[in-house]
PDB file of C-alpha atoms in Angstrom:
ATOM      1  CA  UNK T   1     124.569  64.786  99.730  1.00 80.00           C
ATOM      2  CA  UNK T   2     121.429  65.017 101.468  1.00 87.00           C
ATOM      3  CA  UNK T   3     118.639  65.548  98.461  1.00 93.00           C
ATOM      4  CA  UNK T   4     114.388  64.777  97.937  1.00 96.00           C
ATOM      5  CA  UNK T   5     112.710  64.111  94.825  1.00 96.00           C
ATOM      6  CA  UNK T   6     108.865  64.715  94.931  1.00 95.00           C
ATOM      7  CA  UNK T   7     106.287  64.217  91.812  1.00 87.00           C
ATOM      8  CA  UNK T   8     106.529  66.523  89.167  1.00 86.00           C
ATOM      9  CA  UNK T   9     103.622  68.948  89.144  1.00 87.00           C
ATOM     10  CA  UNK T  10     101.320  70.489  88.081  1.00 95.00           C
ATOM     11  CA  UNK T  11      98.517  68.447  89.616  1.00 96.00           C
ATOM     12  CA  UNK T  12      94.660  69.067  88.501  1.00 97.00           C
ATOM     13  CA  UNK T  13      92.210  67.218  90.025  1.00 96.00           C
ATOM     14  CA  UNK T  14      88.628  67.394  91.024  1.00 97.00           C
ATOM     15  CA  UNK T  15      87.280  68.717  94.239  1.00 97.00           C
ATOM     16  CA  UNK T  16      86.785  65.335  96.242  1.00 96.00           C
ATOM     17  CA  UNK T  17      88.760  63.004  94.249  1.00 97.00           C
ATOM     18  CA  UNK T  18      92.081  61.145  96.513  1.00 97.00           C
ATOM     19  CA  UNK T  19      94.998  63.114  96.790  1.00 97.00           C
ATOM     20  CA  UNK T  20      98.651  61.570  96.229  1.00 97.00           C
ATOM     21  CA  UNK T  21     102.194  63.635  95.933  1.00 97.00           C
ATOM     22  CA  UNK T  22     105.238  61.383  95.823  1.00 97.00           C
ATOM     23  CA  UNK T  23     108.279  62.387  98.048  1.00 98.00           C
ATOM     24  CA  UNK T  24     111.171  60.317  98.086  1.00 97.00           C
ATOM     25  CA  UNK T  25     114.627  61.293  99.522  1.00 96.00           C
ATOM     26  CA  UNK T  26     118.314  60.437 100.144  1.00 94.00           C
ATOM     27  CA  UNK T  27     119.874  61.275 103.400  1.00 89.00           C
ATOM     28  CA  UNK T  28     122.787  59.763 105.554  1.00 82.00           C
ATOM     29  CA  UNK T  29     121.639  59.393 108.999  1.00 79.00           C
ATOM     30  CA  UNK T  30     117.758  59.891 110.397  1.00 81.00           C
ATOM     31  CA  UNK T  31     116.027  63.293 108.999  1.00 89.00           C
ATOM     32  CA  UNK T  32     113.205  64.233 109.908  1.00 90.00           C
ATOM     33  CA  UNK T  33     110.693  64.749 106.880  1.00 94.00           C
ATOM     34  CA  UNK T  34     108.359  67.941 106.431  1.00 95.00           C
ATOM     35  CA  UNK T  35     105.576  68.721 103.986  1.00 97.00           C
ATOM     36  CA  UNK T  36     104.969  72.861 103.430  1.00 96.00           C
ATOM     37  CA  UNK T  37     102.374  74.673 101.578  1.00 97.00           C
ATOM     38  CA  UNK T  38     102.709  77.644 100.056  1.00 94.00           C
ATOM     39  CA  UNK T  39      99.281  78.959  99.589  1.00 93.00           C
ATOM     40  CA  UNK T  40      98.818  81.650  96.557  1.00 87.00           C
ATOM     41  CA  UNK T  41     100.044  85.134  97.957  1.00 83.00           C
ATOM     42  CA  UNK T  42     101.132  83.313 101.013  1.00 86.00           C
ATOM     43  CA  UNK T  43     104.613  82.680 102.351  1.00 86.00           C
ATOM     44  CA  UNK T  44     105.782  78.873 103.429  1.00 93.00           C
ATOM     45  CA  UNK T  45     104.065  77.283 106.184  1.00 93.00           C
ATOM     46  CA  UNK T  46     104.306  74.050 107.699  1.00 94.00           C
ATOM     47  CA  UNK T  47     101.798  71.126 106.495  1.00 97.00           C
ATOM     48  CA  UNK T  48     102.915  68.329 108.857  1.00 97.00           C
ATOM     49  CA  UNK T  49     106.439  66.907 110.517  1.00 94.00           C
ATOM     50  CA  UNK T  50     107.255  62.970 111.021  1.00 94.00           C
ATOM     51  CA  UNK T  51     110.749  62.874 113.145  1.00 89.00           C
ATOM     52  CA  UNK T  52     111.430  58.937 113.113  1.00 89.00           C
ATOM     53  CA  UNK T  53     110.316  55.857 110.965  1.00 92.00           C
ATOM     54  CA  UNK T  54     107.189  54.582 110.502  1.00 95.00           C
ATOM     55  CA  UNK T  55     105.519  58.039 112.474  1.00 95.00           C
ATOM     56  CA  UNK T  56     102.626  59.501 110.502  1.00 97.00           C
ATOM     57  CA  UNK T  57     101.993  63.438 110.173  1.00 97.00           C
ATOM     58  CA  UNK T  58      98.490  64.547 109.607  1.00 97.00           C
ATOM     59  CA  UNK T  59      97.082  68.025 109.686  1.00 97.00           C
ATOM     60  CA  UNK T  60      93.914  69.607 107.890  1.00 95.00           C
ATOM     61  CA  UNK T  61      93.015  65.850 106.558  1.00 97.00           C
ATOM     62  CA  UNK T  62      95.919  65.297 104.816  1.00 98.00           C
ATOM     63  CA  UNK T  63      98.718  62.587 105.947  1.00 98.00           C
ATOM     64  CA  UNK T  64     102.002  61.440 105.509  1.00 98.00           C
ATOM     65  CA  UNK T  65     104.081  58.135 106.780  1.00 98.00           C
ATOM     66  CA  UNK T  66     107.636  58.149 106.741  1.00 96.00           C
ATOM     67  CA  UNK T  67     108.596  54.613 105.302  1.00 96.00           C
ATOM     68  CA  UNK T  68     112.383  54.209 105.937  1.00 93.00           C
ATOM     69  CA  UNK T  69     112.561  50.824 104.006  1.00 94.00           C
ATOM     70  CA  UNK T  70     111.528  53.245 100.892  1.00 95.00           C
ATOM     71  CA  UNK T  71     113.062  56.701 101.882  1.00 95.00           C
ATOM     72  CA  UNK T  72     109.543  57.798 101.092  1.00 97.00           C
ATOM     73  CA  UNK T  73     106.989  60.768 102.838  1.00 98.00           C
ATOM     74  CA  UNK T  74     104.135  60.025 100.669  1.00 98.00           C
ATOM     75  CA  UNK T  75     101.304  63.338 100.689  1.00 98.00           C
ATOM     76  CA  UNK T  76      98.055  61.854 100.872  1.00 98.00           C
ATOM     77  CA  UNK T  77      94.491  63.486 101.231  1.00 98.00           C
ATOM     78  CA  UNK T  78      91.052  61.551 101.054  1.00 96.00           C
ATOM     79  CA  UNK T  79      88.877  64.218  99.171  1.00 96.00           C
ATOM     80  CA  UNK T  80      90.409  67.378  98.270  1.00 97.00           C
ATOM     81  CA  UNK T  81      88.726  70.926  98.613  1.00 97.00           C
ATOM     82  CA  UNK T  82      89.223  74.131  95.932  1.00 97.00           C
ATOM     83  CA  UNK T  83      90.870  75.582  99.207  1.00 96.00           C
ATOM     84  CA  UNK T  84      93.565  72.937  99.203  1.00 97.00           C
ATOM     85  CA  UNK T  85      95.067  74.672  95.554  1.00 97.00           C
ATOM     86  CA  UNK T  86      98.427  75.454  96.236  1.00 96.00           C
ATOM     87  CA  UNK T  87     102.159  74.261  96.267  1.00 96.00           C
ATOM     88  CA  UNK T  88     103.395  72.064  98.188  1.00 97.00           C
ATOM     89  CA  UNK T  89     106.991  71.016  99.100  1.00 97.00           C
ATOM     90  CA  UNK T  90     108.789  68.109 100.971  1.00 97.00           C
ATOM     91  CA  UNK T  91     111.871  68.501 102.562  1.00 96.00           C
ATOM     92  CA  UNK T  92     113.865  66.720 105.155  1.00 93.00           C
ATOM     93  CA  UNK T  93     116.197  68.269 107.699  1.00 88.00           C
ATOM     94  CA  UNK T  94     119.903  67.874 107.592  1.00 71.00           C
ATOM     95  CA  UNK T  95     121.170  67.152 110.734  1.00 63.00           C
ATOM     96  CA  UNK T  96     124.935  66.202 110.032  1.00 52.00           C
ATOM     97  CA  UNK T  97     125.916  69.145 111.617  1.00 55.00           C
ATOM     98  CA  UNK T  98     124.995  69.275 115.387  1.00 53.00           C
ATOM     99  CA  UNK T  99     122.677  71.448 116.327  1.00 53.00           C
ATOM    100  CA  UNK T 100     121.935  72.643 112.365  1.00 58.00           C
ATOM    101  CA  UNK T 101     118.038  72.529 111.630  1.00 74.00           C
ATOM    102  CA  UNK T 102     118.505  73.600 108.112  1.00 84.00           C
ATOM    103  CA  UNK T 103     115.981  71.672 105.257  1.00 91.00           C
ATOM    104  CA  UNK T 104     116.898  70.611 101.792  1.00 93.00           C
ATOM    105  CA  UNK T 105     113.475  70.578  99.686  1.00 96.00           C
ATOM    106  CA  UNK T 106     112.079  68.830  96.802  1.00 96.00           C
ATOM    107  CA  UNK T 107     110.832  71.460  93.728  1.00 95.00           C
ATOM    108  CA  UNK T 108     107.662  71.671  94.663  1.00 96.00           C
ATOM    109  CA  UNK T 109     104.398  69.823  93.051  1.00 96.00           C
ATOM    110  CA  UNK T 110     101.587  73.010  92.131  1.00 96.00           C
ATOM    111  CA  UNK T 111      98.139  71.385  93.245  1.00 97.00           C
ATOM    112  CA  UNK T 112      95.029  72.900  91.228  1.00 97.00           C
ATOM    113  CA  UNK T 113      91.667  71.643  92.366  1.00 97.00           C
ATOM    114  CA  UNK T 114      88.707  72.309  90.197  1.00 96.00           C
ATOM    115  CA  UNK T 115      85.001  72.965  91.300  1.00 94.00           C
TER     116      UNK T 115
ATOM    117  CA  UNK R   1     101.450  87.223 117.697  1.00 57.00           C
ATOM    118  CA  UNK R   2     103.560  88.952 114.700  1.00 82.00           C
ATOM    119  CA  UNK R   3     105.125  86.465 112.102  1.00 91.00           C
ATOM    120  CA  UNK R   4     108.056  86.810 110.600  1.00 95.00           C
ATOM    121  CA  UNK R   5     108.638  89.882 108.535  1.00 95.00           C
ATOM    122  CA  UNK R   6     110.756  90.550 105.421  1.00 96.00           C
ATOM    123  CA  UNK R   7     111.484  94.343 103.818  1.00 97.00           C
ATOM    124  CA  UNK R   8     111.304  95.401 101.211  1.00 97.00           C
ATOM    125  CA  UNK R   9     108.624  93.198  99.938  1.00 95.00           C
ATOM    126  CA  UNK R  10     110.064  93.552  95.963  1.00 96.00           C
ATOM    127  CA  UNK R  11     113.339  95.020  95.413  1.00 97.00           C
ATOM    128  CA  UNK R  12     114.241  95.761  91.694  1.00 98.00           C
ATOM    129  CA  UNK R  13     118.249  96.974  90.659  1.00 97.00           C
ATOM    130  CA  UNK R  14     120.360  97.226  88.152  1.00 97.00           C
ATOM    131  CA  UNK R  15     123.430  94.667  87.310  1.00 97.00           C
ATOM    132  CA  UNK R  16     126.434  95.320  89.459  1.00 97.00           C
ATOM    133  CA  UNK R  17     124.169  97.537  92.816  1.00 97.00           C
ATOM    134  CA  UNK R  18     124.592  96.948  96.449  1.00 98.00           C
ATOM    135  CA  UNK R  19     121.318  95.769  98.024  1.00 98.00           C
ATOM    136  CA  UNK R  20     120.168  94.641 101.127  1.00 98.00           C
ATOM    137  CA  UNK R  21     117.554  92.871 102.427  1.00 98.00           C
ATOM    138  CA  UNK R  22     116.040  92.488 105.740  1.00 98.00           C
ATOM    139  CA  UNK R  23     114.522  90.066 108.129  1.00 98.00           C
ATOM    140  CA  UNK R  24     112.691  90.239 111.133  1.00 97.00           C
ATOM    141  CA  UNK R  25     111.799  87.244 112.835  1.00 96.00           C
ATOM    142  CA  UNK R  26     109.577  85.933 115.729  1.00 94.00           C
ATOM    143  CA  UNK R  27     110.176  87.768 119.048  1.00 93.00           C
ATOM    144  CA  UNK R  28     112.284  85.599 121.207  1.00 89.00           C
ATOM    145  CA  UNK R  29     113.330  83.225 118.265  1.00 91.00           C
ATOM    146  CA  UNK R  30     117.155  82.702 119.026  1.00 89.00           C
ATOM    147  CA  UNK R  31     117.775  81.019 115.328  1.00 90.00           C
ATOM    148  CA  UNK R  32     117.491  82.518 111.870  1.00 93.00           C
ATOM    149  CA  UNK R  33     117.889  80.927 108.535  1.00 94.00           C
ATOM    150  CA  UNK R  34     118.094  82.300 105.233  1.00 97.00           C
ATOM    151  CA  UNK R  35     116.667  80.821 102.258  1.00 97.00           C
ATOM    152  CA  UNK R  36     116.583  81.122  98.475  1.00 97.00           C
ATOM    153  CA  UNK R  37     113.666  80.689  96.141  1.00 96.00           C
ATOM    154  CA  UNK R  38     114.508  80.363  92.188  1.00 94.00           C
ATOM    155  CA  UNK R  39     111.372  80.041  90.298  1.00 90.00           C
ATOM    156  CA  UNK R  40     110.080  76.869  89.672  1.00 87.00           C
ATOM    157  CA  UNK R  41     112.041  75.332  92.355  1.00 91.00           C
ATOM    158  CA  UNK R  42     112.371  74.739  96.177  1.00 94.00           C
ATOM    159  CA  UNK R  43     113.952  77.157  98.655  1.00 96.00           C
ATOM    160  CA  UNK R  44     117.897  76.604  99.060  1.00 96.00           C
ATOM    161  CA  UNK R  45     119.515  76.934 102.324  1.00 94.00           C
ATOM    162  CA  UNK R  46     121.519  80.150 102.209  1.00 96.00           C
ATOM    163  CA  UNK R  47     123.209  80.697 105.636  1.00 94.00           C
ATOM    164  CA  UNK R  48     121.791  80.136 109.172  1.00 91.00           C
ATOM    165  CA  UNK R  49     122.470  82.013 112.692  1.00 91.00           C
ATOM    166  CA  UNK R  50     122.171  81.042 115.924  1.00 88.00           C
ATOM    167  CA  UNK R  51     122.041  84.140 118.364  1.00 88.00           C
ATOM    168  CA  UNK R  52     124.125  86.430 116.528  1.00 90.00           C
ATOM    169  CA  UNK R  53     126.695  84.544 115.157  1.00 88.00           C
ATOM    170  CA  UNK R  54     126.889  82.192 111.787  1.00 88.00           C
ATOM    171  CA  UNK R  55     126.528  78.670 112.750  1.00 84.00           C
ATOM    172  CA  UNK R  56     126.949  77.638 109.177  1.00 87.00           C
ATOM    173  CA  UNK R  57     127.029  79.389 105.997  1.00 91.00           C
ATOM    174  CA  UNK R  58     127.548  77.116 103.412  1.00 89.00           C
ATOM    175  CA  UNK R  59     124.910  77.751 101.207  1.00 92.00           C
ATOM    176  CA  UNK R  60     126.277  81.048 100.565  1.00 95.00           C
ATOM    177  CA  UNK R  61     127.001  80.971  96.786  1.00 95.00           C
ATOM    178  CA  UNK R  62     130.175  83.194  96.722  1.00 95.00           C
ATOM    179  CA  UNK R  63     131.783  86.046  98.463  1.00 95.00           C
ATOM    180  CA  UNK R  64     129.715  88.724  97.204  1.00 97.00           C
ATOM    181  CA  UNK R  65     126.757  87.454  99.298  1.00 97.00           C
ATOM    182  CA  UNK R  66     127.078  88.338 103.122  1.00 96.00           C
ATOM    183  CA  UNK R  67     124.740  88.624 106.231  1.00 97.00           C
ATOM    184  CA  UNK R  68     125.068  89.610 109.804  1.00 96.00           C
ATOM    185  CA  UNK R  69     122.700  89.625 112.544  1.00 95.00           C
ATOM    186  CA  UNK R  70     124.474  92.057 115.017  1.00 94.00           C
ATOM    187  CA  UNK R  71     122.386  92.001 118.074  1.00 92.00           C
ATOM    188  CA  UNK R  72     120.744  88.300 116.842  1.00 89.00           C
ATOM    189  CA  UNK R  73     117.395  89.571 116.267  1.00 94.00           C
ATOM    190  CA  UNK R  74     116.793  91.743 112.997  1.00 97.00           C
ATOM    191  CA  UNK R  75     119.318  90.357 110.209  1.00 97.00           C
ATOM    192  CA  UNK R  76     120.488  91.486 107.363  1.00 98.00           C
ATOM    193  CA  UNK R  77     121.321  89.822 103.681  1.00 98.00           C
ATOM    194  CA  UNK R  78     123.724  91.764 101.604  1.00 98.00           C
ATOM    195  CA  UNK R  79     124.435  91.217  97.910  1.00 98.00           C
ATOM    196  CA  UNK R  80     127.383  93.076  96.568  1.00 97.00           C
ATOM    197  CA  UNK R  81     127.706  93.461  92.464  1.00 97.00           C
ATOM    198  CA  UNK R  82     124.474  92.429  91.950  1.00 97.00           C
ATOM    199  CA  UNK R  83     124.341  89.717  88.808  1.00 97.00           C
ATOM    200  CA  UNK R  84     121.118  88.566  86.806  1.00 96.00           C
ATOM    201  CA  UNK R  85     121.351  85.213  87.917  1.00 96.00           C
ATOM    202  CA  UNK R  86     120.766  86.399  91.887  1.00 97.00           C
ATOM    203  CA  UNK R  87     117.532  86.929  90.675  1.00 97.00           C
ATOM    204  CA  UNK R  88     115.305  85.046  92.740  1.00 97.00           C
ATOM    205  CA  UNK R  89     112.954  85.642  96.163  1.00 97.00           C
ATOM    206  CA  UNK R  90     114.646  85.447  99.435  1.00 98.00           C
ATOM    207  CA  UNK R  91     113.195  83.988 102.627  1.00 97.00           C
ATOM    208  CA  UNK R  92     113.641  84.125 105.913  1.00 97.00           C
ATOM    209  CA  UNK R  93     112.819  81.690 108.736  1.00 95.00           C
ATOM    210  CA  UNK R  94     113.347  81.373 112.631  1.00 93.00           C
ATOM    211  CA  UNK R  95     112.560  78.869 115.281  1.00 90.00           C
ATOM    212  CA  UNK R  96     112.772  78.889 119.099  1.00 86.00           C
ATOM    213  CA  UNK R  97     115.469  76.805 118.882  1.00 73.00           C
ATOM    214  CA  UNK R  98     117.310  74.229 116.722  1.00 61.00           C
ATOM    215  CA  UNK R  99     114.990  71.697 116.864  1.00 65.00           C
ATOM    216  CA  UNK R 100     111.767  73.747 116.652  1.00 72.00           C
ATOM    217  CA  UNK R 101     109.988  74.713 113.155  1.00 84.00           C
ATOM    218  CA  UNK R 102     110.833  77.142 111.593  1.00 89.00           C
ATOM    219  CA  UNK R 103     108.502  79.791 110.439  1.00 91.00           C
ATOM    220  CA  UNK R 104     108.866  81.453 107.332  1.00 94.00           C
ATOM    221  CA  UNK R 105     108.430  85.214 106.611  1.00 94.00           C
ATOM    222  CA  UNK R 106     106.316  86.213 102.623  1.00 93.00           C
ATOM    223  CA  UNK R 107     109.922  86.652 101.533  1.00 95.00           C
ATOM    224  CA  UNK R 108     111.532  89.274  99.138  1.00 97.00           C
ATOM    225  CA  UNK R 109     111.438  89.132  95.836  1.00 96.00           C
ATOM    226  CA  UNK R 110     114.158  90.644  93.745  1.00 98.00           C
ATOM    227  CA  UNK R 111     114.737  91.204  90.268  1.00 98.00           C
ATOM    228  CA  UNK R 112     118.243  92.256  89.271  1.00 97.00           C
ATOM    229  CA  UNK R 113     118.056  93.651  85.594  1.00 96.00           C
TER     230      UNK R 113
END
């Protein structure tokens, strides 16, 4: 079935320093690939969307490719603020049933960034 | 405008109760999904409406979990005989449509004891 793997968490790094969360994922057909942030006290919201290879998401500074040749969705972010603490989740959308929008996510990678 | 909404916010019971948990999502949104959050881990994909009936449930776990969505706006999660192990917080998302994203409601957390 339909599955994504992302980078094991927790993550602590220094405000400014480069930002990188691994997503990879299995998935007959052609998902399209979310990252969502969960912000502390906060429910789920979306981060960015890439539908079809090669398109890039970007929102707030960070970015993400969708590389089919890897079945990757990389998180990246060039210098990371204390507001950007929070967890973040890939997840793809199964679409093997028509018309079905529903995701399958990765565990979740906590992000910590210290002053 | 107003988000998606989830009641109660925390829900605690005891081993083998009846609860019920509720979701109200985005005016106008015609499709609903349920979601479930163990800790540590990402949401699973419980059961997911379109209008008012159940396009596909199944990510329901077993028989004692059920929801409905009578007049497909407000729906409704219901857990019969309660075990530990449905211990967990429950979201709820909806989107305009299918291919639209979905927007998730704070969730509800509960804690069967």
């Amino acid at each position: 079935g339909n599955s994504v793997t992302q980078m094991e968490g927790p993550v602590t790094l220094s405000e400014e320093a480069f930002l990188t969360i691994n997503c990879t994922y299995t998935a007959t057909g052609y998902p399209s690939l979310f990252w969502y942030v969960q912000y502390p006290g906060e429910g789920l919201q979306l981060l960015l969307k890439a539908t079809k290879a090669d398109d890039k998401g970007s929102n707030k500074g960070f970015e993400a490719t969708y590389r089919k040749e890897t079945t990757s969705f990389h998180l990246e972010k060039g210098s990371v603020q204390v507001s950007d603490s929070a967890v973040y989740f890939c997840a793809l959308s199964d679409r093997r049933i028509k018309g079905a929008q529903k995701l399958v996510f990765g565990q979740g990678t906590r992000l910590t960034i210290n002053p | 405008g107003a988000g998606v909404s989830q009641t109660p916010s925390n829900k605690v019971t005891e081993k083998g109760k009846y609860v019920e948990l509720r979701c109200d999502p985005i005016s106008g949104h015609t499709a609903l999904y349920w979601y479930r959050q163990s800790l540590g881990q990402g949401p699973e994909f419980l059961i997911y409406f379109q209008g008012t009936g159940a396009a596909d449930d199944s990510g329901l776990p077993n028989d004692r979990f059920f929801a409905v969505r009578p007049e497909g706006s407000v729906s409704t999660l219901k857990i019969q005989r309660t075990e530990r192990g449905d211990s967990a917080v429950y979201l709820c998302a909806s989107s305009s449509s299918v291919q639209e994203t979905q927007y998730f409601g704070p969730g509800t957390r509960l804690l069967v004891l």
